[in-house]
Coordinates of N, CA and C in Angstrom, one line a residue:
Chain F
D1 N -10.5 -11.3 29.0 CA -9.1 -10.6 29.3 C -8.8 -9.8 28.1
V2 N -9.7 -9.1 27.7 CA -9.5 -8.0 26.4 C -9.0 -6.9 26.8
K3 N -7.8 -6.4 26.2 CA -7.1 -5.2 26.6 C -7.3 -4.0 25.6
V4 N -7.3 -4.4 24.4 CA -7.6 -3.3 23.2 C -8.9 -3.7 22.5
T5 N -9.6 -2.8 22.4 CA -11.0 -2.9 22.1 C -11.5 -2.1 20.9
Q6 N -11.7 -2.6 19.8 CA -12.2 -1.7 18.7 C -13.6 -1.7 18.6
S7 N -14.4 -0.5 18.1 CA -15.6 -0.1 18.5 C -16.5 -1.1 17.4
S8 N -16.1 -1.5 16.5 CA -17.0 -2.3 15.5 C -16.2 -3.3 15.0
R9 N -16.7 -4.5 14.8 CA -16.3 -5.6 14.1 C -16.3 -5.4 12.6
Y10 N -17.4 -5.2 12.3 CA -17.8 -4.9 10.6 C -18.6 -3.5 10.4
L11 N -17.9 -2.9 9.3 CA -18.8 -1.6 9.2 C -18.9 -1.6 7.6
V12 N -19.7 -1.0 6.9 CA -20.4 -0.7 5.6 C -20.7 0.6 5.5
K13 N -20.0 1.5 4.8 CA -20.0 2.6 4.7 C -20.1 3.2 3.2
R14 N -20.8 4.4 2.6 CA -21.0 4.8 1.5 C -19.9 5.7 1.1
T15 N -19.4 5.6 -0.2 CA -18.5 6.4 -0.5 C -18.7 8.1 -0.2
G16 N -17.5 8.7 0.1 CA -17.7 10.2 0.4 C -18.3 10.3 2.0
E17 N -18.7 9.4 2.5 CA -19.1 9.3 4.0 C -17.8 9.5 4.9
K18 N -17.8 10.3 6.2 CA -17.1 10.4 7.1 C -17.0 9.2 8.2
V19 N -15.8 8.6 8.3 CA -16.0 7.4 9.1 C -15.1 7.3 10.1
F20 N -15.7 7.1 11.4 CA -14.8 7.2 12.5 C -14.6 5.6 13.0
L21 N -13.1 5.2 13.3 CA -13.1 4.1 13.8 C -12.3 4.5 15.3
E22 N -12.9 3.7 16.4 CA -12.5 4.0 17.9 C -11.7 2.9 18.3
C23 N -10.8 3.1 19.0 CA -10.0 2.0 19.8 C -9.6 2.4 21.2
V24 N -10.0 1.9 22.0 CA -9.9 1.9 23.6 C -8.9 1.0 24.1
Q25 N -7.8 1.1 24.9 CA -7.0 0.3 25.6 C -7.0 0.5 27.1
D26 N -6.7 -0.6 27.9 CA -6.8 -0.5 29.3 C -5.7 -0.7 30.1
M27 N -4.7 -0.5 29.4 CA -3.4 -1.0 30.0 C -2.3 0.3 30.0
D28 N -2.9 1.5 30.0 CA -2.3 2.5 30.5 C -0.9 2.6 29.6
H29 N -1.0 2.3 28.2 CA -0.1 2.3 27.2 C 0.1 3.6 26.8
E30 N 1.5 4.0 26.4 CA 1.7 5.5 25.9 C 1.5 5.3 24.4
N31 N 1.9 4.5 24.0 CA 2.1 4.3 22.3 C 0.7 3.5 21.6
M32 N 0.0 4.1 20.8 CA -1.2 3.7 20.0 C -0.8 3.7 18.6
F33 N -1.3 2.8 17.7 CA -1.1 2.6 16.5 C -2.5 2.2 15.7
W34 N -2.6 2.6 14.5 CA -3.4 2.1 13.4 C -2.9 1.6 12.3
Y35 N -3.1 0.2 12.0 CA -2.8 -0.3 11.0 C -3.7 -0.8 9.7
R36 N -3.2 -1.0 8.9 CA -4.3 -1.5 7.6 C -3.6 -2.8 7.4
Q37 N -4.4 -3.8 6.9 CA -4.0 -5.1 6.6 C -4.7 -5.6 5.5
D38 N -3.9 -5.8 4.5 CA -4.5 -6.3 3.1 C -3.5 -7.6 2.8
P39 N -4.5 -8.5 2.1 CA -3.7 -9.6 1.4 C -2.7 -9.4 0.7
G40 N -1.4 -9.9 1.2 CA -0.1 -9.8 0.6 C 0.7 -8.5 0.7
L41 N 0.0 -7.6 1.4 CA 0.6 -6.4 1.9 C 0.9 -6.4 3.3
G42 N 0.7 -7.3 4.0 CA 1.0 -7.1 5.6 C 0.1 -6.1 6.4
L43 N 0.9 -5.7 7.5 CA 0.2 -4.7 8.1 C 1.1 -3.2 7.9
R44 N 0.3 -2.4 7.4 CA 0.9 -1.3 7.2 C 0.4 -0.3 8.1
L45 N 1.4 0.5 8.5 CA 1.2 1.7 9.6 C 0.6 3.0 8.9
I46 N -0.6 3.4 9.4 CA -1.2 4.5 8.7 C -0.7 5.7 9.7
Y47 N -1.1 5.8 10.9 CA -0.7 6.8 12.1 C -0.4 6.2 13.3
F48 N 0.5 6.8 14.1 CA 0.5 6.3 15.4 C 0.9 7.7 16.5
S49 N 0.5 7.4 17.5 CA 0.5 8.5 18.6 C 1.4 7.8 20.0
Y50 N 2.3 8.7 20.5 CA 3.2 8.4 21.6 C 2.7 9.1 22.8
D51 N 1.7 10.0 22.8 CA 1.3 10.7 23.9 C -0.2 11.1 23.5
V52 N -0.9 11.6 24.6 CA -2.1 12.6 24.2 C -1.6 13.6 23.5
K53 N -2.7 14.0 22.3 CA -2.7 14.9 21.5 C -1.5 14.9 20.4
M54 N -0.7 13.8 20.7 CA 0.6 13.7 19.8 C 0.2 12.9 18.6
K55 N 0.6 13.0 17.5 CA 0.5 12.2 16.5 C 1.4 12.0 15.4
E56 N 2.0 11.1 14.7 CA 3.1 10.8 13.9 C 2.4 10.2 12.7
K57 N 2.6 10.3 11.2 CA 2.4 9.8 10.0 C 3.3 8.8 10.2
G58 N 2.5 7.5 9.4 CA 2.9 6.3 9.3 C 3.4 6.0 7.8
D59 N 3.3 5.0 7.3 CA 3.8 4.9 5.9 C 2.6 5.1 4.8
I60 N 1.3 5.1 5.1 CA 0.2 5.2 4.4 C -0.7 6.3 5.1
P61 N -0.5 7.5 5.3 CA -1.5 8.5 6.0 C -2.4 9.2 5.1
E62 N -2.3 8.8 3.9 CA -3.0 9.9 2.9 C -4.5 9.2 2.9
G63 N -5.4 10.5 3.1 CA -6.9 9.9 3.3 C -7.2 9.6 4.6
Y64 N -6.6 9.9 5.5 CA -6.9 9.4 6.9 C -6.4 10.6 8.0
S65 N -7.0 10.6 9.0 CA -6.5 11.5 10.2 C -6.8 10.9 11.4
V66 N -6.3 11.1 12.6 CA -6.5 10.6 13.9 C -6.6 11.5 15.0
S67 N -7.0 11.2 16.0 CA -7.2 11.9 17.0 C -7.1 11.3 18.4
R68 N -6.2 11.9 19.3 CA -6.1 11.2 20.5 C -6.2 12.1 21.8
E69 N -7.4 12.3 22.4 CA -7.6 13.2 23.2 C -7.6 12.9 24.6
K70 N -7.4 11.6 24.7 CA -7.5 10.7 26.1 C -6.2 9.9 25.9
K71 N -5.7 9.5 26.9 CA -4.5 8.2 26.7 C -5.0 7.1 26.2
E72 N -6.2 6.6 26.7 CA -6.9 5.4 26.5 C -7.6 5.2 25.1
R73 N -7.5 6.4 24.5 CA -8.5 6.1 23.1 C -7.7 6.6 22.0
F74 N -7.8 6.1 21.0 CA -7.3 6.5 19.7 C -8.0 6.3 18.6
S75 N -8.6 7.4 17.8 CA -9.6 7.4 17.0 C -8.8 7.6 15.2
L76 N -9.4 6.7 14.7 CA -9.0 6.8 13.2 C -10.1 7.4 12.3
I77 N -10.1 8.5 11.4 CA -11.0 8.9 10.9 C -10.7 9.2 9.3
L78 N -11.6 8.5 8.4 CA -11.4 8.6 6.9 C -12.6 9.9 6.7
E79 N -11.7 11.0 6.3 CA -12.6 12.2 6.0 C -13.6 12.0 5.0
S80 N -13.5 11.2 3.9 CA -14.2 11.0 2.7 C -14.0 9.5 2.2
A81 N -14.5 8.7 2.7 CA -14.5 7.3 2.6 C -14.4 7.1 1.0
S82 N -13.3 6.2 0.5 CA -13.3 5.7 -1.0 C -13.3 4.3 -1.1
T83 N -13.7 3.8 -2.0 CA -13.7 2.2 -2.5 C -12.3 1.6 -2.0
N84 N -11.1 2.5 -2.3 CA -9.9 1.9 -2.1 C -9.4 1.8 -0.4
Q85 N -10.4 2.2 0.2 CA -10.0 2.1 1.7 C -10.8 0.8 2.3
T86 N -11.5 0.3 1.4 CA -12.0 -1.0 2.0 C -11.0 -1.9 2.5
S87 N -10.8 -2.5 3.7 CA -9.7 -3.1 4.3 C -10.0 -3.6 5.8
M88 N -9.2 -4.2 6.4 CA -9.2 -4.7 7.7 C -8.4 -3.5 8.5
Y89 N -8.8 -3.0 9.4 CA -8.2 -2.0 10.4 C -7.8 -2.6 11.5
L90 N -6.7 -2.5 12.1 CA -6.0 -2.7 13.4 C -5.4 -1.9 14.1
C91 N -6.1 -1.8 15.3 CA -5.5 -0.9 16.4 C -4.6 -1.5 17.3
A92 N -3.6 -1.1 17.8 CA -2.4 -1.8 18.6 C -1.9 -0.5 19.6
S93 N -1.6 -1.1 20.7 CA -0.6 -0.3 21.7 C 0.6 -0.9 22.4
T94 N 1.3 -0.3 22.8 CA 2.6 -0.6 23.5 C 2.8 0.4 24.5
G95 N 3.7 -0.2 25.4 CA 4.1 0.4 26.7 C 5.6 1.2 26.0
T96 N 6.3 1.7 27.1 CA 7.7 2.2 26.6 C 8.6 1.5 27.4
G97 N 8.5 0.4 27.2 CA 9.8 -0.4 27.8 C 11.0 -0.3 27.1
G98 N 12.1 -0.2 27.8 CA 13.4 0.3 27.2 C 13.9 -0.4 26.0
M99 N 13.7 -1.8 25.9 CA 14.2 -2.6 24.9 C 13.1 -3.2 24.0
G100 N 12.0 -2.5 23.8 CA 10.9 -3.0 23.2 C 9.9 -3.8 23.9
T101 N 8.5 -3.8 23.7 CA 7.6 -4.2 24.4 C 6.6 -4.9 23.3
E102 N 5.7 -5.8 23.9 CA 4.8 -6.4 23.2 C 3.7 -5.5 22.8
A103 N 3.2 -5.4 21.6 CA 2.2 -4.9 21.0 C 1.0 -5.7 21.3
F104 N 0.0 -5.1 21.8 CA -1.5 -6.0 21.9 C -2.5 -5.2 20.7
F105 N -2.9 -5.9 20.1 CA -4.1 -5.7 19.0 C -5.4 -5.9 19.3
G106 N -6.1 -5.1 18.6 CA -7.6 -5.2 18.8 C -8.1 -6.3 17.9
Q107 N -9.3 -6.4 17.9 CA -9.9 -7.6 17.2 C -10.0 -7.2 15.7
G108 N -9.9 -6.2 15.4 CA -10.0 -5.6 13.9 C -11.2 -5.2 13.5
T109 N -11.5 -4.1 12.6 CA -12.7 -3.8 11.9 C -12.5 -4.0 10.5
R110 N -13.4 -4.6 10.1 CA -13.4 -5.0 8.6 C -14.3 -3.8 8.1
L111 N -13.8 -2.9 7.2 CA -14.4 -2.0 6.6 C -14.7 -2.1 5.2
T112 N -16.0 -2.2 4.7 CA -16.2 -2.1 3.3 C -16.9 -0.5 2.9
V113 N -16.5 -0.2 1.9 CA -16.8 1.0 1.3 C -17.6 0.9 0.1
V114 N -18.7 1.2 -0.1 CA -19.5 1.0 -1.3 C -19.8 1.9 -2.2
Chain D
G1 N 12.9 5.6 6.2 CA 12.5 4.7 7.2 C 12.5 3.3 7.3
E2 N 12.3 2.6 7.9 CA 12.4 1.2 8.0 C 11.7 0.5 6.9
N3 N 12.3 -0.7 6.4 CA 11.7 -1.6 5.5 C 12.0 -3.0 5.8
V4 N 11.1 -3.9 6.1 CA 11.2 -5.3 6.3 C 10.6 -6.0 5.1
E5 N 11.3 -6.9 4.8 CA 11.0 -8.0 3.8 C 10.9 -9.3 4.4
Q6 N 9.7 -10.1 3.9 CA 9.7 -11.4 4.6 C 9.5 -12.6 3.5
H7 N 10.2 -13.5 3.7 CA 10.0 -14.5 2.6 C 9.9 -16.1 3.4
P8 N 9.1 -17.0 2.9 CA 8.3 -17.1 1.7 C 7.0 -16.4 2.1
S9 N 6.0 -16.1 1.1 CA 4.6 -15.7 1.3 C 3.9 -16.9 1.8
T10 N 4.2 -17.9 1.2 CA 3.5 -19.1 1.6 C 4.3 -20.4 1.8
L11 N 4.0 -21.2 2.8 CA 4.7 -22.4 3.2 C 4.0 -23.4 3.7
S12 N 4.1 -24.7 3.1 CA 3.4 -25.9 3.4 C 4.3 -26.7 3.8
V13 N 4.3 -27.6 4.9 CA 4.8 -28.4 5.4 C 3.9 -29.6 6.0
Q14 N 4.6 -30.8 6.2 CA 4.1 -32.0 6.8 C 4.1 -31.8 8.1
E15 N 3.2 -32.3 8.9 CA 3.2 -32.4 10.5 C 4.5 -33.0 10.7
G16 N 5.2 -32.5 11.7 CA 6.5 -33.1 12.3 C 7.7 -32.6 11.7
D17 N 7.7 -31.8 10.3 CA 8.6 -31.4 9.7 C 9.0 -29.9 10.4
S18 N 10.1 -29.3 10.1 CA 10.5 -27.9 10.4 C 9.9 -26.8 9.5
A19 N 9.7 -25.6 10.1 CA 9.5 -24.5 9.3 C 10.6 -23.4 9.5
V20 N 10.9 -22.6 8.3 CA 11.8 -21.7 8.7 C 11.3 -20.6 7.8
I21 N 11.2 -19.2 8.6 CA 10.5 -18.0 7.6 C 11.7 -17.0 8.1
K22 N 12.0 -16.4 6.9 CA 12.9 -15.4 7.0 C 12.7 -13.9 6.6
C23 N 13.4 -13.0 7.4 CA 13.1 -11.4 7.1 C 14.5 -10.7 7.0
T24 N 14.5 -9.8 6.6 CA 15.5 -9.0 6.3 C 14.9 -7.5 6.6
Y25 N 15.8 -6.5 7.2 CA 15.6 -5.1 7.5 C 16.4 -4.2 7.0
S26 N 16.0 -3.1 6.7 CA 17.1 -2.1 6.2 C 17.7 -1.0 7.1
D27 N 17.3 -0.8 8.4 CA 17.7 0.3 9.1 C 18.5 -0.4 10.4
S28 N 20.0 -0.2 10.1 CA 21.0 -0.8 11.0 C 20.8 -0.4 12.4
A29 N 19.9 0.5 12.7 CA 19.6 1.1 14.1 C 18.5 0.3 14.8
S30 N 17.6 -0.5 13.9 CA 16.8 -1.3 14.6 C 17.3 -2.1 15.8
N31 N 16.5 -2.4 16.8 CA 17.2 -3.2 17.9 C 16.2 -4.0 18.6
Y32 N 15.0 -4.4 18.1 CA 14.1 -5.2 18.7 C 13.2 -5.7 17.4
F33 N 13.2 -7.1 17.3 CA 12.4 -7.8 16.4 C 11.7 -8.9 16.9
P34 N 10.1 -8.5 16.8 CA 9.4 -9.7 17.5 C 8.7 -10.5 16.2
W35 N 7.9 -11.3 16.5 CA 7.1 -12.2 15.7 C 6.1 -12.4 16.2
Y36 N 5.0 -12.3 15.2 CA 3.6 -12.5 15.5 C 2.7 -13.5 15.0
K37 N 1.9 -14.2 15.3 CA 1.1 -15.2 14.9 C -0.3 -14.8 14.7
Q38 N -0.8 -14.8 13.6 CA -2.5 -14.5 13.4 C -3.0 -15.6 12.8
E39 N -4.1 -16.2 13.8 CA -4.9 -17.3 13.3 C -6.1 -16.8 12.5
L40 N -6.7 -17.6 11.8 CA -7.6 -17.0 10.9 C -9.0 -16.5 11.6
G41 N -9.1 -15.3 11.2 CA -10.0 -14.4 12.1 C -9.7 -14.0 13.4
K42 N -8.7 -13.9 13.8 CA -8.2 -13.4 14.9 C -7.2 -12.4 14.9
R43 N -6.9 -11.7 16.1 CA -5.7 -10.6 16.2 C -4.4 -11.4 16.1
P44 N -3.4 -10.4 15.7 CA -2.0 -11.0 15.9 C -1.7 -11.0 17.5
Q45 N -0.8 -11.9 17.6 CA -0.3 -12.1 19.0 C 1.0 -12.5 18.7
L46 N 1.8 -12.0 19.8 CA 3.2 -12.2 20.0 C 3.5 -13.4 20.4
I47 N 4.2 -14.2 19.8 CA 5.0 -15.5 19.9 C 6.3 -15.6 20.5
I48 N 7.4 -14.7 20.0 CA 8.4 -14.5 20.5 C 9.3 -13.1 20.1
D49 N 10.1 -12.9 20.6 CA 10.9 -11.7 20.2 C 12.3 -12.0 20.6
I50 N 13.2 -10.9 19.9 CA 14.6 -10.8 20.1 C 15.1 -9.5 20.1
R51 N 16.0 -9.3 20.9 CA 16.7 -7.8 21.0 C 18.2 -7.9 20.5
S52 N 18.6 -6.9 20.0 CA 19.9 -6.8 19.3 C 21.0 -7.3 20.2
N53 N 20.9 -7.4 21.4 CA 22.2 -7.8 22.2 C 22.2 -9.3 22.2
V54 N 21.3 -9.9 21.7 CA 21.4 -11.5 21.5 C 21.4 -12.0 20.1
G55 N 21.9 -13.3 19.9 CA 21.9 -13.9 18.3 C 21.0 -14.8 18.5
E56 N 20.4 -15.4 19.5 CA 19.3 -16.5 19.2 C 18.6 -16.3 20.5
K57 N 17.3 -16.9 20.4 CA 16.4 -17.1 21.5 C 15.5 -18.4 21.2
K58 N 15.3 -19.1 22.3 CA 14.5 -20.5 22.1 C 13.1 -20.3 23.1
D59 N 12.1 -20.8 22.6 CA 11.0 -21.1 23.5 C 10.3 -22.6 23.1
Q60 N 10.6 -23.4 23.6 CA 9.9 -24.8 23.3 C 10.4 -25.3 21.8
R61 N 9.3 -25.0 20.9 CA 9.5 -25.4 19.6 C 10.0 -24.4 18.7
I62 N 9.8 -23.3 19.2 CA 10.1 -22.0 18.1 C 11.4 -21.5 18.8
A63 N 11.9 -20.9 17.9 CA 13.2 -20.3 17.9 C 13.7 -19.1 16.9
V64 N 14.3 -17.9 17.3 CA 14.7 -17.0 16.3 C 16.0 -16.8 16.5
T65 N 16.6 -16.3 15.5 CA 17.8 -16.1 15.2 C 18.2 -14.7 14.7
L66 N 19.0 -13.8 15.0 CA 19.4 -12.7 14.6 C 21.1 -12.4 13.9
N67 N 21.1 -12.0 12.7 CA 22.3 -11.6 12.3 C 22.4 -10.2 12.1
K68 N 22.9 -9.3 12.8 CA 23.0 -7.8 12.7 C 23.7 -7.5 11.8
T69 N 25.0 -8.2 11.4 CA 25.9 -7.7 10.2 C 25.2 -8.0 8.9
A70 N 24.4 -9.0 8.9 CA 23.6 -9.1 7.6 C 22.2 -8.7 7.6
K71 N 21.7 -7.9 8.7 CA 20.5 -7.2 8.9 C 19.3 -8.3 8.6
H72 N 19.5 -9.6 9.2 CA 18.3 -10.5 8.8 C 18.0 -11.3 10.0
F73 N 16.8 -12.1 10.1 CA 16.5 -12.7 11.4 C 15.5 -13.7 10.8
S74 N 15.4 -14.7 11.6 CA 14.8 -15.9 11.0 C 14.0 -16.7 12.4
L75 N 12.6 -17.3 11.8 CA 11.9 -17.7 12.8 C 11.8 -19.3 12.3
H76 N 12.2 -20.1 13.6 CA 12.4 -21.5 13.2 C 11.3 -22.3 14.0
I77 N 10.5 -23.1 13.3 CA 9.5 -24.0 14.3 C 9.8 -25.4 13.9
T78 N 10.0 -26.2 15.0 CA 10.3 -27.6 14.7 C 9.3 -28.5 15.1
E79 N 9.0 -29.8 14.5 CA 8.0 -30.6 15.0 C 6.7 -30.1 14.9
T80 N 6.3 -29.3 13.7 CA 5.3 -28.7 13.3 C 3.9 -29.5 13.6
Q81 N 2.7 -28.8 14.3 CA 1.5 -29.4 14.4 C 0.5 -28.6 13.6
P82 N -0.6 -29.3 13.4 CA -1.6 -28.7 12.9 C -2.0 -27.3 13.5
E83 N -2.0 -27.0 14.8 CA -2.3 -25.7 15.1 C -1.4 -24.6 15.0
D84 N 0.0 -25.1 14.3 CA 1.1 -23.8 14.0 C 0.6 -23.2 12.8
S85 N -0.7 -23.8 11.9 CA -1.1 -23.2 10.8 C -1.7 -21.9 11.1
A86 N -1.1 -20.8 10.4 CA -1.6 -19.3 10.6 C -0.7 -18.3 9.7
V87 N -1.0 -17.1 9.9 CA -0.1 -16.3 9.3 C 0.9 -15.6 10.1
Y88 N 2.1 -15.9 10.1 CA 3.2 -15.2 10.7 C 3.8 -13.9 10.2
F89 N 4.1 -12.9 11.2 CA 4.7 -11.5 10.5 C 5.8 -11.3 11.6
C90 N 6.9 -10.9 10.8 CA 7.9 -10.1 11.5 C 7.8 -9.1 11.5
A91 N 8.6 -8.4 12.5 CA 8.7 -7.1 12.7 C 9.8 -6.3 13.3
A92 N 10.2 -5.1 13.0 CA 11.6 -4.5 13.5 C 11.1 -3.2 14.0
S93 N 11.8 -2.7 14.9 CA 11.8 -1.3 15.7 C 13.0 -0.9 16.1
L94 N 13.1 0.5 16.2 CA 14.1 1.0 17.1 C 13.2 1.5 18.3
T95 N 13.7 1.1 19.6 CA 13.2 1.3 20.9 C 13.2 2.6 21.3
G96 N 12.3 3.0 22.1 CA 12.5 4.5 22.7 C 11.1 5.2 22.6
T97 N 11.2 6.4 22.9 CA 10.0 7.4 22.7 C 9.5 7.3 21.2
A98 N 8.3 7.3 20.9 CA 7.7 7.2 19.5 C 8.3 6.2 18.6
S99 N 8.7 5.2 19.3 CA 9.0 3.8 18.5 C 7.7 3.6 17.9
K100 N 8.1 2.9 16.5 CA 7.1 2.3 15.9 C 7.5 0.7 15.3
L101 N 6.5 -0.1 15.1 CA 6.7 -1.5 14.5 C 6.5 -1.4 13.1
T102 N 7.6 -1.7 12.4 CA 7.3 -1.9 11.0 C 7.3 -3.4 10.8
F103 N 6.1 -4.0 10.1 CA 5.9 -5.3 9.7 C 6.3 -5.8 8.4
G104 N 6.8 -7.3 8.2 CA 6.7 -7.7 7.0 C 5.5 -7.9 6.5
T105 N 5.5 -8.6 5.2 CA 4.2 -8.8 4.2 C 3.4 -10.1 4.9
G106 N 4.3 -11.0 5.7 CA 3.6 -12.1 6.3 C 3.7 -13.4 5.5
T107 N 3.7 -14.6 6.4 CA 3.9 -15.9 5.7 C 2.8 -16.7 6.1
R108 N 1.9 -17.3 5.1 CA 1.1 -18.2 5.5 C 1.6 -19.5 5.5
L109 N 1.6 -20.2 6.9 CA 2.2 -21.5 7.0 C 0.9 -22.5 7.0
Q110 N 1.1 -23.5 6.2 CA 0.0 -24.5 6.3 C 0.9 -25.8 6.7
V111 N 0.3 -26.3 7.7 CA 0.7 -27.7 8.2 C -0.2 -28.9 7.8
T112 N 0.3 -29.7 7.1 CA -0.6 -30.6 6.5 C -0.5 -32.2 7.2
L113 N -1.3 -33.0 7.3 CA -1.2 -34.1 8.2 C -0.7 -35.2 7.0

């Protein structure tokens, strides 16, 4: 019953590489999010999108970009990976319920930059 | 933007005791406050949420309270069990188009036998 799927569970990349993290949801949700999870820092929002081709910066967008060409797919791009981007990345999606709706998360991608 | 603070960062209770996790938020316009549970190696999942038009909500052993005046909300777990051991995140958001969830830093709850 998987609803949000991230393309990789584990990734190891070299410093300076361009990295793509993919997320697909099958719930026809309008909103999609990329979070970064680090111990003691919780879930920090990198970017989110509320419609196809629309994107908004979150709290820590530096060093990242995103792409949403189709409603069901939201990609996170690390233009030039650095070691401080080693982290767990979580994708999530929500619908547009009037008074708040549940966020569904992907299984996470643990990225290591060496 | 919204800022959510969560305390404590770790909490250890004996099985059967109660656990309380507290969060404060900064944006008085926020009107939706969910709580997520993340078990080890798994994705966060919603366990309970509360909207700004109510002060308390209960679901079996878990309850959430909201004080809009003070801008804080709390998660209460009664009769804790080992399977309650996990990391719990609070969050706040202003619903509507382009709404985003801002999370707290998480509380690691350990229920000991």
